[in-house]
mmCIF file of C-alpha atoms in Angstrom:
data_model
loop_
_atom_site.group_PDB
_atom_site.id
_atom_site.type_symbol
_atom_site.label_atom_id
_atom_site.label_comp_id
_atom_site.label_asym_id
_atom_site.label_seq_id
_atom_site.Cartn_x
_atom_site.Cartn_y
_atom_site.Cartn_z
ATOM 1 C CA GLU A 1 4.300 -1.079 -33.071
ATOM 2 C CA GLN A 2 3.304 -3.870 -30.384
ATOM 3 C CA PHE A 3 0.305 -2.014 -30.326
ATOM 4 C CA TYR A 4 -0.708 -1.850 -33.832
ATOM 5 C CA ASN A 5 0.288 -5.645 -33.874
ATOM 6 C CA MET A 6 -1.805 -6.631 -31.112
ATOM 7 C CA GLU A 7 1.342 -8.730 -29.536
ATOM 8 C CA ASP A 8 1.460 -8.735 -25.416
ATOM 9 C CA VAL A 9 -2.340 -8.193 -25.264
ATOM 10 C CA TRP A 10 -3.930 -9.736 -22.113
ATOM 11 C CA GLU A 11 -7.011 -9.932 -21.066
ATOM 12 C CA ILE A 12 -8.942 -11.164 -17.781
ATOM 13 C CA PRO A 13 -8.595 -14.922 -16.666
ATOM 14 C CA LYS A 14 -12.271 -17.554 -16.734
ATOM 15 C CA GLU A 15 -12.371 -19.692 -13.343
ATOM 16 C CA ARG A 16 -14.899 -21.918 -12.888
ATOM 17 C CA PHE A 17 -17.681 -20.395 -10.356
ATOM 18 C CA ALA A 18 -20.802 -22.727 -8.740
ATOM 19 C CA GLY A 19 -20.363 -25.145 -11.771
ATOM 20 C CA LYS A 20 -19.818 -21.900 -14.815
ATOM 21 C CA GLU A 21 -17.159 -20.235 -16.198
ATOM 22 C CA GLN A 22 -16.800 -16.993 -15.840
ATOM 23 C CA LEU A 23 -14.319 -14.064 -15.977
ATOM 24 C CA VAL A 24 -12.424 -13.868 -12.523
ATOM 25 C CA GLU A 25 -13.918 -10.787 -10.085
ATOM 26 C CA PRO A 26 -11.455 -8.598 -8.448
ATOM 27 C CA TYR A 27 -11.084 -9.274 -4.849
ATOM 28 C CA TYR A 28 -9.728 -7.764 -2.210
ATOM 29 C CA VAL A 29 -6.342 -8.892 -0.035
ATOM 30 C CA VAL A 30 -4.319 -7.022 2.866
ATOM 31 C CA MET A 31 -0.840 -7.983 1.704
ATOM 32 C CA LYS A 32 2.757 -6.647 1.070
ATOM 33 C CA LEU A 33 4.064 -6.189 -1.825
ATOM 34 C CA PRO A 34 7.667 -7.801 -2.832
ATOM 35 C CA GLY A 35 9.932 -5.764 -1.515
ATOM 36 C CA GLU A 36 8.223 -3.587 1.332
ATOM 37 C CA ASP A 37 8.036 -3.807 4.892
ATOM 38 C CA ARG A 38 3.726 -3.003 5.949
ATOM 39 C CA GLU A 39 1.368 -4.539 4.890
ATOM 40 C CA ARG A 40 -1.171 -2.786 2.430
ATOM 41 C CA PHE A 41 -5.212 -3.178 1.584
ATOM 42 C CA MET A 42 -5.698 -3.587 -2.132
ATOM 43 C CA LEU A 43 -8.022 -4.521 -5.082
ATOM 44 C CA MET A 44 -6.238 -7.472 -7.258
ATOM 45 C CA LEU A 45 -6.538 -9.121 -10.347
ATOM 46 C CA PRO A 46 -4.962 -11.368 -12.798
ATOM 47 C CA PHE A 47 -3.894 -11.314 -16.213
ATOM 48 C CA THR A 48 -3.430 -13.996 -18.807
ATOM 49 C CA PRO A 49 -2.016 -13.153 -22.379
ATOM 50 C CA ARG A 50 -4.715 -13.574 -25.112
ATOM 51 C CA GLN A 51 -6.679 -16.606 -25.857
ATOM 52 C CA LYS A 52 -4.415 -18.386 -23.686
ATOM 53 C CA SER A 53 -4.607 -19.396 -20.169
ATOM 54 C CA ASN A 54 -1.294 -19.213 -18.150
ATOM 55 C CA MET A 55 -1.331 -15.964 -16.156
ATOM 56 C CA ILE A 56 1.436 -13.496 -16.961
ATOM 57 C CA ALA A 57 0.912 -10.434 -14.529
ATOM 58 C CA TRP A 58 -1.333 -9.448 -12.168
ATOM 59 C CA MET A 59 -2.929 -5.890 -11.217
ATOM 60 C CA ALA A 60 -2.812 -4.147 -7.260
ATOM 61 C CA ALA A 61 -5.454 -1.354 -6.575
ATOM 62 C CA HIS A 62 -4.228 0.355 -3.720
ATOM 63 C CA CYS A 63 -7.306 1.495 -1.476
ATOM 64 C CA ASP A 64 -5.632 2.374 1.878
ATOM 65 C CA PRO A 65 -5.552 5.963 2.288
ATOM 66 C CA ASP A 66 -2.215 7.430 1.479
ATOM 67 C CA ASP A 67 -1.961 5.248 -1.678
ATOM 68 C CA TYR A 68 -5.367 5.391 -2.507
ATOM 69 C CA GLY A 69 -6.130 4.712 -6.944
ATOM 70 C CA LYS A 70 -2.752 4.192 -7.333
ATOM 71 C CA MET A 71 -2.239 0.719 -9.522
ATOM 72 C CA THR A 72 0.623 -1.708 -9.458
ATOM 73 C CA VAL A 73 1.276 -3.967 -12.332
ATOM 74 C CA PHE A 74 3.671 -7.039 -11.852
ATOM 75 C CA ARG A 75 4.744 -9.067 -14.501
ATOM 76 C CA PHE A 76 5.843 -12.684 -14.370
ATOM 77 C CA PRO A 77 9.428 -13.748 -16.074
ATOM 78 C CA LYS A 78 8.885 -14.790 -19.416
ATOM 79 C CA GLY A 79 9.437 -18.222 -20.172
ATOM 80 C CA ARG A 80 7.945 -19.552 -17.147
ATOM 81 C CA LEU A 81 4.666 -21.603 -17.130
ATOM 82 C CA ILE A 82 2.582 -19.695 -14.116
ATOM 83 C CA PHE A 83 -0.634 -21.194 -14.273
ATOM 84 C CA GLY A 84 -3.383 -19.266 -14.746
ATOM 85 C CA PRO A 85 -6.911 -19.652 -12.602
ATOM 86 C CA ILE A 86 -8.763 -22.130 -15.134
ATOM 87 C CA GLN A 87 -5.530 -24.488 -15.115
ATOM 88 C CA VAL A 88 -5.600 -25.095 -11.546
ATOM 89 C CA GLU A 89 -9.825 -25.436 -11.755
ATOM 90 C CA ALA A 90 -8.490 -28.420 -14.213
ATOM 91 C CA ARG A 91 -5.956 -29.280 -12.053
ATOM 92 C CA ILE A 92 -8.498 -29.424 -8.909
ATOM 93 C CA ASP A 93 -11.040 -31.580 -11.247
ATOM 94 C CA GLN A 94 -7.971 -34.096 -11.897
ATOM 95 C CA ASP A 95 -7.308 -34.451 -8.176
ATOM 96 C CA PRO A 96 -8.628 -38.082 -7.451
ATOM 97 C CA ARG A 97 -9.116 -37.279 -3.628
ATOM 98 C CA ILE A 98 -10.955 -34.019 -3.957
ATOM 99 C CA SER A 99 -12.925 -36.246 -7.340
ATOM 100 C CA GLU A 100 -14.261 -38.540 -4.729
ATOM 101 C CA TYR A 101 -15.749 -35.980 -1.998
ATOM 102 C CA LEU A 102 -17.023 -34.056 -4.833
ATOM 103 C CA THR A 103 -18.907 -37.355 -6.222
ATOM 104 C CA LEU A 104 -19.938 -38.434 -2.833
ATOM 105 C CA TRP A 105 -21.079 -34.979 -1.571
ATOM 106 C CA SER A 106 -23.378 -35.319 -5.120
ATOM 107 C CA GLN A 107 -24.590 -38.407 -4.040
ATOM 108 C CA ARG A 108 -25.554 -37.622 -0.527
ATOM 109 C CA GLY A 109 -28.197 -34.862 -2.533
ATOM 110 C CA SER A 110 -26.534 -31.865 -1.534
ATOM 111 C CA GLN A 111 -25.281 -28.988 -3.894
ATOM 112 C CA VAL A 112 -21.629 -28.420 -4.465
ATOM 113 C CA ILE A 113 -20.553 -25.096 -5.033
ATOM 114 C CA ARG A 114 -17.090 -24.038 -5.407
ATOM 115 C CA GLY A 115 -16.080 -20.868 -4.804
ATOM 116 C CA ASN A 116 -14.314 -18.503 -6.560
ATOM 117 C CA LEU A 117 -10.357 -19.142 -6.920
ATOM 118 C CA LEU A 118 -8.247 -16.413 -5.541
ATOM 119 C CA VAL A 119 -4.459 -15.979 -6.657
ATOM 120 C CA ILE A 120 -2.607 -14.960 -4.133
ATOM 121 C CA PRO A 121 0.982 -13.870 -4.288
ATOM 122 C CA VAL A 122 2.659 -14.480 -1.126
ATOM 123 C CA ALA A 123 6.216 -13.394 -1.113
ATOM 124 C CA ALA A 124 8.306 -14.530 -3.931
ATOM 125 C CA SER A 125 5.624 -16.993 -4.909
ATOM 126 C CA VAL A 126 1.818 -18.041 -5.975
ATOM 127 C CA LEU A 127 -0.953 -19.406 -3.781
ATOM 128 C CA TYR A 128 -4.370 -20.533 -5.210
ATOM 129 C CA VAL A 129 -7.094 -20.893 -3.491
ATOM 130 C CA GLU A 130 -10.253 -22.104 -3.546
ATOM 131 C CA PRO A 131 -13.497 -22.895 -1.306
ATOM 132 C CA LEU A 132 -15.643 -25.689 -1.316
ATOM 133 C CA TYR A 133 -19.052 -25.047 0.022
ATOM 134 C CA LEU A 134 -22.692 -27.495 0.621
ATOM 135 C CA GLN A 135 -26.233 -26.718 0.189
ATOM 136 C CA ALA A 136 -27.896 -29.012 1.584
ATOM 137 C CA GLU A 137 -31.858 -29.532 -0.310
ATOM 138 C CA GLN A 138 -34.016 -28.079 2.521
ATOM 139 C CA ASN A 139 -30.850 -25.760 3.612
ATOM 140 C CA GLN A 140 -30.638 -22.859 0.880
ATOM 141 C CA ILE A 141 -28.164 -21.381 3.247
ATOM 142 C CA PRO A 142 -24.449 -23.023 1.788
ATOM 143 C CA GLN A 143 -22.161 -24.016 3.974
ATOM 144 C CA LEU A 144 -18.209 -23.562 4.088
ATOM 145 C CA LYS A 145 -16.940 -27.228 4.235
ATOM 146 C CA LYS A 146 -13.785 -27.494 2.635
ATOM 147 C CA VAL A 147 -10.806 -25.654 1.629
ATOM 148 C CA ILE A 148 -8.781 -26.541 -1.639
ATOM 149 C CA VAL A 149 -5.092 -24.694 -1.524
ATOM 150 C CA ALA A 150 -2.618 -25.120 -4.834
ATOM 151 C CA SER A 151 0.823 -24.189 -5.670
ATOM 152 C CA SER A 152 2.919 -24.588 -8.681
ATOM 153 C CA LYS A 153 2.997 -28.653 -8.638
ATOM 154 C CA ARG A 154 0.480 -29.695 -5.223
ATOM 155 C CA VAL A 155 -2.972 -29.724 -5.160
ATOM 156 C CA VAL A 156 -4.338 -30.087 -1.269
ATOM 157 C CA MET A 157 -7.385 -29.776 0.250
ATOM 158 C CA ALA A 158 -8.187 -29.496 4.027
ATOM 159 C CA ASN A 159 -11.241 -28.340 6.837
ATOM 160 C CA ASN A 160 -10.013 -25.017 7.045
ATOM 161 C CA LEU A 161 -6.919 -22.820 5.298
ATOM 162 C CA TRP A 162 -4.855 -23.175 8.173
ATOM 163 C CA ASP A 163 -4.552 -27.026 7.735
ATOM 164 C CA ALA A 164 -4.172 -26.919 3.919
ATOM 165 C CA LEU A 165 -0.872 -24.870 4.129
ATOM 166 C CA GLU A 166 -0.001 -27.077 6.550
ATOM 167 C CA GLN A 167 -0.549 -30.131 4.302
ATOM 168 C CA LEU A 168 0.685 -27.788 1.330
ATOM 169 C CA LEU A 169 4.477 -27.381 3.830
ATOM 170 C CA ARG A 170 4.751 -30.681 4.706
ATOM 171 C CA ALA A 171 4.819 -31.356 1.425
ATOM 172 C CA GLY A 172 8.211 -30.243 0.869
ATOM 173 C CA GLY A 173 8.773 -27.093 -0.118
ATOM 174 C CA ASP A 174 9.834 -26.151 -3.444
ATOM 175 C CA LYS A 175 9.908 -29.248 -4.656
ATOM 176 C CA GLY A 176 6.056 -30.070 -4.638
ATOM 177 C CA GLY A 177 4.871 -26.784 -3.439
ATOM 178 C CA THR A 178 4.871 -23.178 -5.146
ATOM 179 C CA THR A 179 6.431 -21.892 -7.978
ATOM 180 C CA THR A 180 9.836 -19.521 -6.843
ATOM 181 C CA LEU A 181 8.958 -16.525 -8.622
ATOM 182 C CA ALA A 182 11.399 -13.366 -9.884
ATOM 183 C CA LEU A 183 8.451 -11.177 -10.164
ATOM 184 C CA GLN A 184 9.499 -7.890 -12.453
ATOM 185 C CA GLN A 185 8.980 -4.240 -11.202
ATOM 186 C CA GLU A 186 10.950 -1.683 -12.250
ATOM 187 C CA GLN A 187 11.310 -0.443 -8.350
ATOM 188 C CA ILE A 188 12.617 -3.441 -7.651
ATOM 189 C CA LYS A 189 16.198 -5.222 -7.713
ATOM 190 C CA THR A 190 17.701 -7.815 -6.914
ATOM 191 C CA ALA A 191 21.388 -8.838 -5.842
ATOM 192 C CA SER A 192 23.519 -12.013 -6.173
ATOM 193 C CA SER A 193 26.283 -13.582 -4.969
ATOM 194 C CA GLY A 194 28.761 -15.713 -4.816
ATOM 195 C CA ALA A 195 28.396 -19.757 -2.693
ATOM 196 C CA LYS A 196 30.953 -21.771 -1.458
ATOM 197 C CA GLU A 197 30.449 -25.664 -1.766
ATOM 198 C CA PRO A 198 27.864 -26.408 0.480
ATOM 199 C CA THR A 199 28.742 -28.993 3.651
ATOM 200 C CA ASP A 200 26.460 -31.227 5.606
ATOM 201 C CA ARG A 201 26.754 -29.680 8.624
ATOM 202 C CA TYR A 202 25.647 -26.066 6.332
ATOM 203 C CA ILE A 203 22.985 -28.353 5.276
ATOM 204 C CA GLN A 204 21.860 -29.573 8.384
ATOM 205 C CA GLN A 205 21.506 -26.422 10.074
ATOM 206 C CA LEU A 206 18.876 -25.076 7.126
ATOM 207 C CA ILE A 207 17.146 -28.008 8.170
ATOM 208 C CA ASP A 208 16.863 -26.924 11.632
ATOM 209 C CA ARG A 209 16.434 -23.972 10.516
ATOM 210 C CA VAL A 210 12.822 -24.526 8.236
ATOM 211 C CA TRP A 211 11.802 -26.659 11.509
ATOM 212 C CA SER A 212 11.879 -23.575 13.686
ATOM 213 C CA HIS A 213 10.213 -21.256 11.234
ATOM 214 C CA ILE A 214 7.116 -23.991 10.610
ATOM 215 C CA GLN A 215 6.800 -24.283 14.144
ATOM 216 C CA GLN A 216 6.723 -20.155 14.402
ATOM 217 C CA PHE A 217 3.889 -20.707 11.725
ATOM 218 C CA GLU A 218 2.030 -22.815 13.304
ATOM 219 C CA ARG A 219 2.223 -20.436 16.621
ATOM 220 C CA ALA A 220 1.410 -17.494 14.478
ATOM 221 C CA ARG A 221 -1.373 -19.788 12.974
ATOM 222 C CA ARG A 222 -3.110 -20.979 16.428
ATOM 223 C CA ASP A 223 -3.222 -17.191 17.152
ATOM 224 C CA GLY A 224 -4.147 -15.969 14.169
ATOM 225 C CA ASP A 225 -1.537 -13.503 13.734
ATOM 226 C CA TRP A 226 -1.592 -13.558 10.092
ATOM 227 C CA ALA A 227 1.270 -11.185 9.675
ATOM 228 C CA GLY A 228 3.151 -13.648 11.747
ATOM 229 C CA MET A 229 2.431 -16.162 9.678
ATOM 230 C CA GLU A 230 3.522 -14.375 6.184
ATOM 231 C CA ARG A 231 7.052 -13.832 8.060
ATOM 232 C CA GLU A 232 7.439 -17.706 8.528
ATOM 233 C CA TRP A 233 6.339 -18.291 5.164
ATOM 234 C CA SER A 234 8.614 -15.840 3.618
ATOM 235 C CA SER A 235 11.393 -17.094 5.955
ATOM 236 C CA ILE A 236 10.422 -20.956 5.314
ATOM 237 C CA LYS A 237 10.751 -20.394 1.236
ATOM 238 C CA ARG A 238 14.144 -18.335 1.949
ATOM 239 C CA ILE A 239 15.302 -21.174 3.439
ATOM 240 C CA LEU A 240 14.049 -24.067 0.644
ATOM 241 C CA ARG A 241 15.641 -21.846 -2.045
ATOM 242 C CA GLN A 242 19.011 -21.747 -0.319
ATOM 243 C CA LEU A 243 18.462 -25.553 0.721
ATOM 244 C CA ARG A 244 17.944 -26.391 -2.723
ATOM 245 C CA SER A 245 20.660 -23.954 -4.096
ATOM 246 C CA SER A 246 22.922 -25.942 -2.258
ATOM 247 C CA ALA A 247 21.491 -29.322 -3.259
ATOM 248 C CA ARG A 248 22.743 -28.439 -6.670
ATOM 249 C CA LYS A 249 25.996 -27.013 -5.797
ATOM 250 C CA GLY A 250 27.194 -30.552 -3.636
ATOM 251 C CA SER A 251 25.669 -32.191 -6.969
#
């Protein structure tokens, strides 16, 4: 019935690349799927509802030899606004600091090239990453100048990906950071348990744990340890969710 009524129809979203709108192209990532322990090499593509801009799901085509050709689809929860690529592009356009940089570079005679926007699921969150290139008139080779990283509520720009992620973490976790998602997949089940009234000591312990994992994240960043960064990021997000839940119980 949904098929004949054209309900729940998905389409490939649009992004802005080099000043023009185009369909998002599939891109390769190395990441862990929710609920799994090992990293996988996959080809990813986000989806939006038909004639809408918010993101509704993403699909991953496995490229590792043991699962080559297998596809996994993750749906986002209904009733939650998850920004699609073109919506994130608009938020980047509206950021005063980024707009100031783009205007300044253009006035100096350089061509600003905004690269492909990547939608990257990280643990139970979604990050959006877009590189900024400068191409001088006398030199036709684009140079990576900045990296933009966005979450559900914040947009930051830095000289490289690691610094941008650090800015996002310093922004205050879930309050200004990534959207916590209950990604729906048939094979993944979540369990919940009751919690006692939080104490000040318990909350302080959670805060101390966050800072400990931030230090571990920084160490992994300096070492170029992608797996370690993802592991620490997941721990940070998990503890921040506990903090948010504790704050609600204590209010």
